[in-house]
Amino acid sequence: MKLLYIDVPFATIAGGDTNRSSFIWSVLAQNYDADLLLVKPDLYRMKQIPAHDNYRKLFTLGSLKPSPLYPQAIYSFHRRHMDKFREILLKEQYDVIVCRFLSTYHLAVLASEVLPKVKILIDVDMLFSRIAELSWQREKTIRNRYHFLELQKLRLFESKAFMQDFSFFFTNPVERRIAIDRYQLKPERAYVFPNMMPPLAPKDAVKKGDQKYILFFGTLNSIANSDALDFLMQDIYPALKSLLRKHEIKIRIVGKNPLSRQEKYVDDIVQLVGPVQDISKEIAQALFVILPIRVASGTRTRILEAAECGTAVLSTSIGAEGFEFSSDEILIANKAVDFANAINRLVQNPELCSTMGTELKRAATEKYSYANVAKAFLADLAAITNQNKEKTKSRRIALITNRFYPEVGGAETNIYYQAKLLAQQHQLTVFCPKRRPGISDERMDGFRVVRMKDVLNPDPNAPNLKSKTLCPSIVFHLIKGKYDLIQCFPALNYNNILAFWIAKLKRIPYILCFFDFIDYAGEISKHGSIDPDILQSIRPKFYQLPVLRGMDYAFAIAQKEINFLKKYNPRVDYSPVPILSEEYEVPVDKPELRKKWSEDTFVFLSLGRISNIKGQDIALKAFAQAHHKMPGAQFVFVGRTDYEPDFFAGMQSIVEQHGLTDKVHFRGMVDRSEVLGWLHYSDIHVIPVRFMNSGAVVVESWISNTPVIQSDVVDPNLVEEGKNGYLFRRESIDECAEKMILAYNNRAQLPAFAEHGKILVKARYTYSYLIGLYNSVYDLLLRD
């Protein structure tokens, strides 16, 4: 499903709101075909937006300062920006739009008008009116009239917003109930989506230090935090001053944007620290955290940050509102005297601080862990997006390919499985050259296969193995047949060019799926090497240009090819090379060779035919350089060795030269079961290619629970350094050796790397995902 996420910039920006934004975007990007739209407030008129990632497409819109008659928390937009957004919607045809905060309400309304069938979800997070309401109730004076006026405007706005046919997510169940009772929001459209406990990376874990302090932290110029700090210093602190001085305990006030008036609170006990680089360290080393919040909405992510560090928390009822914690897990006090007494109790009982910190972390992990919150969020999204979901309309599709089952290779297998799944929803006919004697027209797996005479390779030359084919009868079949659209694989060849002109003649959509625009392996064979940016020097032939410019849609499996094709046609998208995930989930035996080694043997794997373009010599030389620092490590190469005999002979010489005959093993071509066995029972897969389009072999590794070490020319590059694998510069033996040693020394982290990769595979690299992508394009083209 195509999804658009709308938010303000959040990447690399510290804070509870941005942590939630990053979490939402991470979940959406891993599970949907997701685009990102960033709204630029005034702050970004003269400031660059930080780099974001994981999006399919990125858009930005500038916002305007709202009219004084309108709530200041709700973004306004110039007409030209709304027109720009309308054009994006019409072009992209999203199935789902997720908006962060009610601030983006006007964009959500426009989207519902332009795309009547789109599902719109708004992450309310917090009710803006509650902050204004609590601020006004605390001080009902003329001086505080701003909050009264904003309260009236916000209540009018919220009453209108919650009447929209959208789905709304709240972090706080209390505020969900307010929206239902006060604004008549339908309960079935109101969901609870709590904040999650931010996971700390191992490097961020810190131990308790010798420093003795109580911590107050947060953005210090916000209404909620400035009021809480005033409450702490004016009403609570005076009763504690002598106690804290006696025990030599400080109060540290940490956070960005401190106000100048807050400096008056500093004395020998109170420290106004301001912003710090590592807030986790401040939290972890504190005796306990105090959050005397009186004005708030949503839920306090700071409580979850403290929980992750195992640090006890003392808060008010409203500060802890929305969380399900018991009195053994968090201390609650509302009046100044009760808050002071609670601090006194914790200061006098360090063991209680430790116990409550431990209990808070246990409870938060159980209820608000990253994995549990993400799982519940995705379940709610699925329930919403499946409501009234229309069954995919059946289309009549002509699928044209240069090779097809039973000719079996990586591309042929891919196209065959695509055809098999497409046939479950559509009326499919496959057209391909006839490459061997036999049936010319047959049915298989729910679709028809027509094998046509290739005039460039007459029957006496059968079996026909040539890559160049020409089947004039494709013209007859396509003109005679009734088809809604034509889809071609895997390149711009003669048959696909003929099909293009027939599509134009019959005025039906034409889709071309590129696996390789040129023969990259042939380039290496001819010149001995290849420039990774070779496409920059390629100029299409005169007869190719009309197709490139006139195709209604195109897919490519590599980003460089997408960039190249977009010079001629804007309608080009990425299509993943999928795998059958169920094949890798069936238990497999260890390969016989692996059984001979001890369980703790570290195994490097390189899978693929031994050839120059695959670069196995780079990995072998790196292993020869590093093996002295990796006791007991073994390197296994799986793949045919007869493809380039001289290249393989050179690798054997390297093995003998470095005395690695007992450490390096060439298995040659093996049964599929043994391939799967090595993928499952190796520690890491080394992919040292000199050039590669698509990361299919990377995807195979991750789904088999094995991370990767990969050269940086794999396109697309799916590896995030230190998260799901390691990267090294193309043909750099030294860097490859360095990453091998790093993987060997960090063996305990490798399963987590593989799990991160596996999440991506299951989200975006399955055949069902690819077919869903096709169906959305079919709908778009036929609607146009």
Tab-separated table of C-alpha atoms in Angstrom, residues 103-472:
chain	number	residue	atom	x	y	z
A	103	SER	CA	-1.468	20.718	13.467
A	104	THR	CA	-1.568	19.254	9.940
A	105	TYR	CA	-5.389	19.157	9.892
A	106	HIS	CA	-5.816	21.339	6.768
A	107	LEU	CA	-3.644	18.980	4.726
A	108	ALA	CA	-5.696	16.005	5.930
A	109	VAL	CA	-8.947	17.696	4.874
A	110	LEU	CA	-7.602	18.496	1.409
A	111	ALA	CA	-6.382	14.892	1.025
A	112	SER	CA	-9.853	13.549	1.896
A	113	GLU	CA	-11.357	15.781	-0.825
A	114	VAL	CA	-8.819	14.885	-3.530
A	115	LEU	CA	-8.657	11.151	-2.721
A	116	PRO	CA	-12.116	10.096	-1.456
A	117	LYS	CA	-11.019	6.503	-0.778
A	118	VAL	CA	-7.833	7.333	1.132
A	119	LYS	CA	-7.596	6.269	4.781
A	120	ILE	CA	-6.489	9.210	6.947
A	121	LEU	CA	-4.990	8.648	10.387
A	122	ILE	CA	-4.053	11.521	12.705
A	123	ASP	CA	-1.667	10.945	15.579
A	124	VAL	CA	-3.268	13.445	17.954
A	125	ASP	CA	-0.660	12.546	20.607
A	126	MET	CA	-1.956	15.316	22.914
A	127	LEU	CA	-5.038	17.513	23.093
A	128	PHE	CA	-3.806	21.069	22.573
A	129	SER	CA	-6.861	22.415	24.391
A	130	ARG	CA	-5.842	20.718	27.643
A	131	ILE	CA	-2.609	22.696	27.912
A	132	ALA	CA	-4.537	25.920	27.418
A	133	GLU	CA	-7.247	24.766	29.840
A	134	LEU	CA	-4.842	23.810	32.632
A	135	SER	CA	-2.787	26.976	32.124
A	136	TRP	CA	-5.913	29.118	32.442
A	137	GLN	CA	-7.275	27.249	35.473
A	138	ARG	CA	-3.953	27.703	37.267
A	139	GLU	CA	-4.147	31.491	36.941
A	140	LYS	CA	-7.436	33.089	35.903
A	141	THR	CA	-6.205	36.640	35.423
A	142	ILE	CA	-6.171	39.287	32.703
A	143	ARG	CA	-2.424	38.781	32.412
A	144	ASN	CA	-3.067	35.137	31.554
A	145	ARG	CA	-5.865	35.846	29.049
A	146	TYR	CA	-3.867	34.368	26.136
A	147	HIS	CA	-4.530	30.850	27.416
A	148	PHE	CA	-8.251	31.589	27.868
A	149	LEU	CA	-8.552	32.863	24.294
A	150	GLU	CA	-6.568	29.934	22.886
A	151	LEU	CA	-8.768	27.535	24.878
A	152	GLN	CA	-11.916	28.876	23.216
A	153	LYS	CA	-10.374	28.724	19.726
A	154	LEU	CA	-8.970	25.226	20.282
A	155	ARG	CA	-12.248	23.817	21.576
A	156	LEU	CA	-14.083	25.122	18.532
A	157	PHE	CA	-11.389	23.684	16.280
A	158	GLU	CA	-11.305	20.273	17.995
A	159	SER	CA	-15.083	19.942	17.906
A	160	LYS	CA	-14.887	20.361	14.123
A	161	ALA	CA	-11.798	18.190	13.629
A	162	PHE	CA	-13.138	15.165	15.499
A	163	MET	CA	-16.261	15.126	13.354
A	164	GLN	CA	-14.145	14.258	10.292
A	165	ASP	CA	-14.218	10.695	9.017
A	166	PHE	CA	-10.620	10.118	10.085
A	167	SER	CA	-9.034	7.736	12.600
A	168	PHE	CA	-7.399	9.354	15.632
A	169	PHE	CA	-4.606	8.072	17.874
A	170	PHE	CA	-4.064	9.303	21.442
A	171	THR	CA	-1.120	8.623	23.757
A	172	ASN	CA	-3.344	9.172	26.774
A	173	PRO	CA	-6.537	7.126	27.320
A	174	VAL	CA	-7.908	9.929	29.534
A	175	GLU	CA	-7.744	12.340	26.599
A	176	ARG	CA	-9.286	9.748	24.295
A	177	ARG	CA	-12.258	9.654	26.671
A	178	ILE	CA	-12.427	13.490	26.710
A	179	ALA	CA	-12.576	13.539	22.882
A	180	ILE	CA	-15.371	10.938	22.927
A	181	ASP	CA	-17.434	12.584	25.697
A	182	ARG	CA	-16.863	16.275	24.902
A	183	TYR	CA	-16.629	16.211	21.103
A	184	GLN	CA	-18.721	13.105	20.302
A	185	LEU	CA	-15.801	11.395	18.566
A	186	LYS	CA	-16.976	7.915	17.613
A	187	PRO	CA	-15.217	5.348	19.883
A	188	GLU	CA	-14.483	3.039	16.935
A	189	ARG	CA	-12.373	5.827	15.373
A	190	ALA	CA	-10.419	6.587	18.574
A	191	TYR	CA	-7.329	4.488	19.331
A	192	VAL	CA	-4.771	4.485	22.128
A	193	PHE	CA	-1.200	4.523	20.808
A	194	PRO	CA	1.117	4.999	23.811
A	195	ASN	CA	4.598	6.420	23.705
A	196	MET	CA	7.318	3.791	23.586
A	197	MET	CA	10.346	3.317	25.785
A	198	PRO	CA	13.336	4.433	23.685
A	199	PRO	CA	15.858	1.576	23.351
A	200	LEU	CA	19.393	2.429	24.397
A	201	ALA	CA	22.227	1.175	22.223
A	202	PRO	CA	24.873	-0.826	24.149
A	203	LYS	CA	27.318	2.061	23.899
A	204	ASP	CA	24.808	4.346	25.645
A	205	ALA	CA	24.376	2.157	28.696
A	206	VAL	CA	25.948	3.936	31.677
A	207	LYS	CA	26.485	2.964	35.290
A	208	LYS	CA	25.557	4.924	38.380
A	209	GLY	CA	28.344	7.319	39.292
A	210	ASP	CA	29.514	8.898	42.542
A	211	GLN	CA	27.692	12.142	41.772
A	212	LYS	CA	24.771	12.762	44.126
A	213	TYR	CA	22.010	14.744	42.509
A	214	ILE	CA	18.298	14.840	41.780
A	215	LEU	CA	17.430	15.539	38.157
A	216	PHE	CA	14.809	17.792	36.581
A	217	PHE	CA	15.010	17.773	32.791
A	218	GLY	CA	13.065	18.900	29.733
A	219	THR	CA	12.774	21.809	27.296
A	220	LEU	CA	12.938	24.676	29.785
A	221	ASN	CA	10.997	27.326	27.866
A	222	SER	CA	7.869	25.217	27.320
A	223	ILE	CA	4.716	26.164	29.217
A	224	ALA	CA	4.576	22.846	31.073
A	225	ASN	CA	8.237	22.762	32.084
A	226	SER	CA	8.643	26.424	33.024
A	227	ASP	CA	5.573	26.117	35.247
A	228	ALA	CA	6.879	22.875	36.774
A	229	LEU	CA	10.250	24.479	37.518
A	230	ASP	CA	8.560	27.486	39.143
A	231	PHE	CA	6.476	25.113	41.261
A	232	LEU	CA	9.590	23.174	42.266
A	233	MET	CA	11.718	26.176	43.178
A	234	GLN	CA	9.075	28.435	44.727
A	235	ASP	CA	6.837	25.972	46.552
A	236	ILE	CA	8.763	22.705	47.073
A	237	TYR	CA	12.469	23.545	47.322
A	238	PRO	CA	12.370	25.833	50.386
A	239	ALA	CA	11.271	22.912	52.587
A	240	LEU	CA	14.142	20.727	51.271
A	241	LYS	CA	17.085	23.114	51.199
A	242	SER	CA	18.608	22.197	54.573
A	243	LEU	CA	18.026	18.449	54.011
A	244	LEU	CA	19.784	18.466	50.643
A	245	ARG	CA	22.667	20.541	51.982
A	246	LYS	CA	23.069	18.104	54.887
A	247	HIS	CA	23.270	15.109	52.526
A	248	GLU	CA	25.361	17.043	49.969
A	249	ILE	CA	22.788	16.389	47.243
A	250	LYS	CA	22.368	18.770	44.305
A	251	ILE	CA	19.387	19.515	42.093
A	252	ARG	CA	20.442	19.551	38.431
A	253	ILE	CA	18.181	21.368	35.965
A	254	VAL	CA	18.975	20.113	32.473
A	255	GLY	CA	17.427	21.007	29.119
A	256	LYS	CA	17.596	23.243	26.086
A	257	ASN	CA	16.262	26.803	25.868
A	258	PRO	CA	16.582	27.893	29.526
A	259	LEU	CA	14.899	31.226	30.323
A	260	SER	CA	16.955	34.110	31.711
A	261	ARG	CA	14.545	34.476	34.641
A	262	GLN	CA	15.307	30.897	35.705
A	263	GLU	CA	18.869	31.875	36.605
A	264	LYS	CA	17.559	33.379	39.872
A	265	TYR	CA	17.001	29.832	41.164
A	266	VAL	CA	20.708	28.955	41.104
A	267	ASP	CA	22.506	28.608	44.469
A	268	ASP	CA	24.988	26.249	46.104
A	269	ILE	CA	22.530	23.352	45.696
A	270	VAL	CA	20.637	24.161	42.493
A	271	GLN	CA	22.555	23.905	39.196
A	272	LEU	CA	21.065	25.297	35.964
A	273	VAL	CA	22.981	23.124	33.483
A	274	GLY	CA	21.082	23.826	30.257
A	275	PRO	CA	21.441	21.490	27.237
A	276	VAL	CA	23.720	18.433	27.411
A	277	GLN	CA	25.048	16.100	24.726
A	278	ASP	CA	24.014	12.844	26.428
A	279	ILE	CA	20.798	13.091	28.435
A	280	SER	CA	20.822	9.317	29.048
A	281	LYS	CA	23.988	9.689	31.110
A	282	GLU	CA	22.399	12.477	33.169
A	283	ILE	CA	19.337	10.326	33.852
A	284	ALA	CA	21.240	7.123	34.604
A	285	GLN	CA	23.574	8.774	37.114
A	286	ALA	CA	20.822	10.657	38.987
A	287	LEU	CA	19.544	9.437	42.338
A	288	PHE	CA	16.045	9.904	40.966
A	289	VAL	CA	14.086	12.118	38.527
A	290	ILE	CA	11.512	14.711	39.629
A	291	LEU	CA	8.719	15.927	37.319
A	292	PRO	CA	6.386	18.254	39.274
A	293	ILE	CA	4.153	18.817	36.232
A	294	ARG	CA	0.908	20.807	36.661
A	295	VAL	CA	0.207	21.707	33.018
A	296	ALA	CA	0.394	18.866	30.490
A	297	SER	CA	-1.215	16.912	27.705
A	298	GLY	CA	-0.462	13.510	26.211
A	299	THR	CA	2.007	11.412	28.183
A	300	ARG	CA	5.491	12.184	29.505
A	301	THR	CA	8.125	10.492	27.408
A	302	ARG	CA	10.625	11.559	30.080
A	303	ILE	CA	9.185	8.941	32.413
A	304	LEU	CA	9.963	6.284	29.804
A	305	GLU	CA	13.467	7.673	29.283
A	306	ALA	CA	14.056	7.350	33.022
A	307	ALA	CA	12.574	3.850	32.976
A	308	GLU	CA	15.020	2.744	30.261
A	309	CYS	CA	17.889	3.900	32.488
A	310	GLY	CA	16.434	2.170	35.559
A	311	THR	CA	16.108	5.477	37.432
A	312	ALA	CA	13.249	6.099	39.886
A	313	VAL	CA	10.684	8.833	39.130
A	314	LEU	CA	8.630	11.153	41.323
A	315	SER	CA	5.836	12.926	39.455
A	316	THR	CA	2.407	14.474	39.851
A	317	SER	CA	-0.799	12.708	38.880
A	318	ILE	CA	-1.125	14.702	35.695
A	319	GLY	CA	2.575	14.236	34.954
A	320	ALA	CA	2.087	10.460	34.999
A	321	GLU	CA	-1.393	10.519	33.477
A	322	GLY	CA	-2.022	7.887	30.845
A	323	PHE	CA	0.537	5.386	32.145
A	324	GLU	CA	-0.338	2.127	33.869
A	325	PHE	CA	2.186	2.143	36.717
A	326	SER	CA	1.581	1.060	40.298
A	327	SER	CA	2.788	2.799	43.489
A	328	ASP	CA	5.675	0.302	43.604
A	329	GLU	CA	6.855	1.526	40.206
A	330	ILE	CA	6.436	5.306	40.396
A	331	LEU	CA	5.880	7.799	43.242
A	332	ILE	CA	3.033	10.312	42.881
A	333	ALA	CA	2.564	13.538	44.856
A	334	ASN	CA	0.491	16.603	43.915
A	335	LYS	CA	0.664	19.182	46.708
A	336	ALA	CA	3.947	20.970	47.403
A	337	VAL	CA	4.216	19.574	50.934
A	338	ASP	CA	3.544	16.009	49.736
A	339	PHE	CA	6.088	16.373	46.936
A	340	ALA	CA	8.709	17.628	49.410
A	341	ASN	CA	7.958	14.723	51.762
A	342	ALA	CA	8.328	12.241	48.913
A	343	ILE	CA	11.730	13.702	47.979
A	344	ASN	CA	12.724	13.469	51.647
A	345	ARG	CA	11.677	9.806	51.696
A	346	LEU	CA	13.760	8.961	48.623
A	347	VAL	CA	16.802	10.879	49.874
A	348	GLN	CA	16.671	9.026	53.190
A	349	ASN	CA	16.227	5.627	51.480
A	350	PRO	CA	18.709	5.095	48.595
A	351	GLU	CA	17.681	1.423	48.469
A	352	LEU	CA	14.118	2.504	47.700
A	353	CYS	CA	15.397	4.600	44.776
A	354	SER	CA	17.199	1.596	43.379
A	355	THR	CA	14.237	-0.755	43.868
A	356	MET	CA	11.723	1.629	42.311
A	357	GLY	CA	14.017	2.286	39.345
A	358	THR	CA	14.285	-1.451	38.729
A	359	GLU	CA	10.536	-1.981	39.047
A	360	LEU	CA	9.778	0.961	36.766
A	361	LYS	CA	12.064	-0.432	34.067
A	362	ARG	CA	10.515	-3.889	34.337
A	363	ALA	CA	6.955	-2.570	34.060
A	364	ALA	CA	7.783	-0.134	31.242
A	365	THR	CA	9.572	-2.834	29.260
A	366	GLU	CA	6.551	-5.096	29.593
A	367	LYS	CA	3.993	-2.464	28.587
A	368	TYR	CA	5.823	0.134	26.509
A	369	SER	CA	8.755	-1.589	24.811
A	370	TYR	CA	9.568	-0.645	21.228
A	371	ALA	CA	8.523	-4.062	19.902
A	372	ASN	CA	5.213	-4.281	21.802
A	373	VAL	CA	4.082	-0.749	20.944
A	374	ALA	CA	5.049	-1.226	17.279
A	375	LYS	CA	3.131	-4.515	17.098
A	376	ALA	CA	-0.053	-2.972	18.541
A	377	PHE	CA	0.269	0.115	16.294
A	378	LEU	CA	0.629	-2.025	13.162
A	379	ALA	CA	-2.343	-4.147	14.192
A	380	ASP	CA	-4.527	-1.027	14.502
A	381	LEU	CA	-3.244	0.281	11.163
A	382	ALA	CA	-4.085	-3.016	9.510
A	383	ALA	CA	-7.589	-2.987	10.989
A	384	ILE	CA	-8.185	0.565	9.738
A	385	THR	CA	-6.776	0.078	6.248
A	386	ASN	CA	-8.654	-3.188	5.749
A	387	GLN	CA	-12.034	-1.592	6.511
A	388	ASN	CA	-14.222	-1.701	3.416
A	389	LYS	CA	-11.197	-2.690	1.379
A	390	GLU	CA	-12.232	-3.400	-2.175
A	391	LYS	CA	-11.227	-6.632	-3.801
A	392	THR	CA	-8.559	-6.124	-6.456
A	393	LYS	CA	-10.226	-5.769	-9.831
A	394	SER	CA	-9.278	-8.451	-12.331
A	395	ARG	CA	-7.352	-7.159	-15.378
A	396	ARG	CA	-6.431	-8.803	-18.667
A	397	ILE	CA	-2.641	-8.660	-18.755
A	398	ALA	CA	-0.143	-9.576	-21.470
A	399	LEU	CA	3.200	-10.336	-19.807
A	400	ILE	CA	6.150	-10.425	-22.237
A	401	THR	CA	9.530	-11.809	-21.237
A	402	ASN	CA	12.678	-12.987	-23.021
A	403	ARG	CA	13.063	-16.211	-21.026
A	404	PHE	CA	10.509	-18.156	-19.013
A	405	TYR	CA	10.066	-21.349	-17.051
A	406	PRO	CA	11.290	-24.091	-17.509
A	407	GLU	CA	14.411	-22.076	-18.418
A	408	VAL	CA	15.514	-21.470	-14.836
A	409	GLY	CA	17.849	-18.772	-13.569
A	410	GLY	CA	17.475	-16.001	-11.043
A	411	ALA	CA	15.491	-13.721	-13.371
A	412	GLU	CA	13.394	-16.565	-14.793
A	413	THR	CA	12.455	-17.792	-11.323
A	414	ASN	CA	11.516	-14.266	-10.293
A	415	ILE	CA	9.253	-13.689	-13.306
A	416	TYR	CA	7.665	-17.134	-12.966
A	417	TYR	CA	6.634	-16.511	-9.346
A	418	GLN	CA	5.336	-13.066	-10.290
A	419	ALA	CA	3.204	-14.626	-13.029
A	420	LYS	CA	1.918	-17.271	-10.641
A	421	LEU	CA	0.735	-14.677	-8.121
A	422	LEU	CA	-0.629	-12.262	-10.722
A	423	ALA	CA	-2.720	-15.103	-12.139
A	424	GLN	CA	-4.497	-15.450	-8.788
A	425	GLN	CA	-6.035	-11.993	-9.301
A	426	HIS	CA	-5.878	-11.334	-13.046
A	427	GLN	CA	-6.329	-13.012	-16.438
A	428	LEU	CA	-2.706	-13.465	-17.449
A	429	THR	CA	-1.045	-14.524	-20.702
A	430	VAL	CA	2.751	-14.911	-20.857
A	431	PHE	CA	4.513	-14.442	-24.219
A	432	CYS	CA	8.121	-15.585	-24.651
A	433	PRO	CA	10.469	-16.970	-27.368
A	434	LYS	CA	10.333	-20.691	-27.991
A	435	ARG	CA	13.766	-21.969	-27.009
A	436	ARG	CA	13.363	-25.747	-27.376
A	437	PRO	CA	11.133	-28.218	-29.246
A	438	GLY	CA	7.780	-28.863	-27.622
A	439	ILE	CA	4.430	-27.269	-26.901
A	440	SER	CA	3.915	-23.741	-28.200
A	441	ASP	CA	0.733	-22.930	-26.277
A	442	GLU	CA	0.036	-24.318	-22.804
A	443	ARG	CA	-1.634	-23.665	-19.445
A	444	MET	CA	0.276	-23.721	-16.179
A	445	ASP	CA	-0.471	-22.506	-12.641
A	446	GLY	CA	-3.589	-20.626	-13.700
A	447	PHE	CA	-2.189	-18.725	-16.684
A	448	ARG	CA	-1.526	-19.247	-20.386
A	449	VAL	CA	2.000	-19.414	-21.883
A	450	VAL	CA	2.534	-18.708	-25.593
A	451	ARG	CA	6.014	-19.605	-26.919
A	452	MET	CA	6.756	-17.799	-30.202
A	453	LYS	CA	9.151	-18.541	-33.083
A	454	ASP	CA	12.424	-16.573	-32.833
A	455	VAL	CA	13.502	-15.551	-36.346
A	456	LEU	CA	17.026	-14.665	-35.181
A	457	ASN	CA	17.598	-18.232	-33.967
A	458	PRO	CA	15.959	-20.885	-36.185
A	459	ASP	CA	14.877	-24.244	-34.766
A	460	PRO	CA	17.986	-26.188	-35.940
A	461	ASN	CA	19.950	-24.253	-33.311
A	462	ALA	CA	17.695	-25.436	-30.481
A	463	PRO	CA	17.961	-25.253	-27.577
A	464	ASN	CA	18.134	-21.530	-28.180
A	465	LEU	CA	20.334	-19.900	-25.523
A	466	LYS	CA	20.853	-16.533	-27.219
A	467	SER	CA	19.971	-13.329	-25.373
A	468	LYS	CA	18.925	-11.462	-28.550
A	469	THR	CA	15.586	-12.660	-29.939
A	470	LEU	CA	12.950	-11.353	-32.329
A	471	CYS	CA	9.443	-12.800	-32.478
A	472	PRO	CA	7.339	-10.953	-35.101
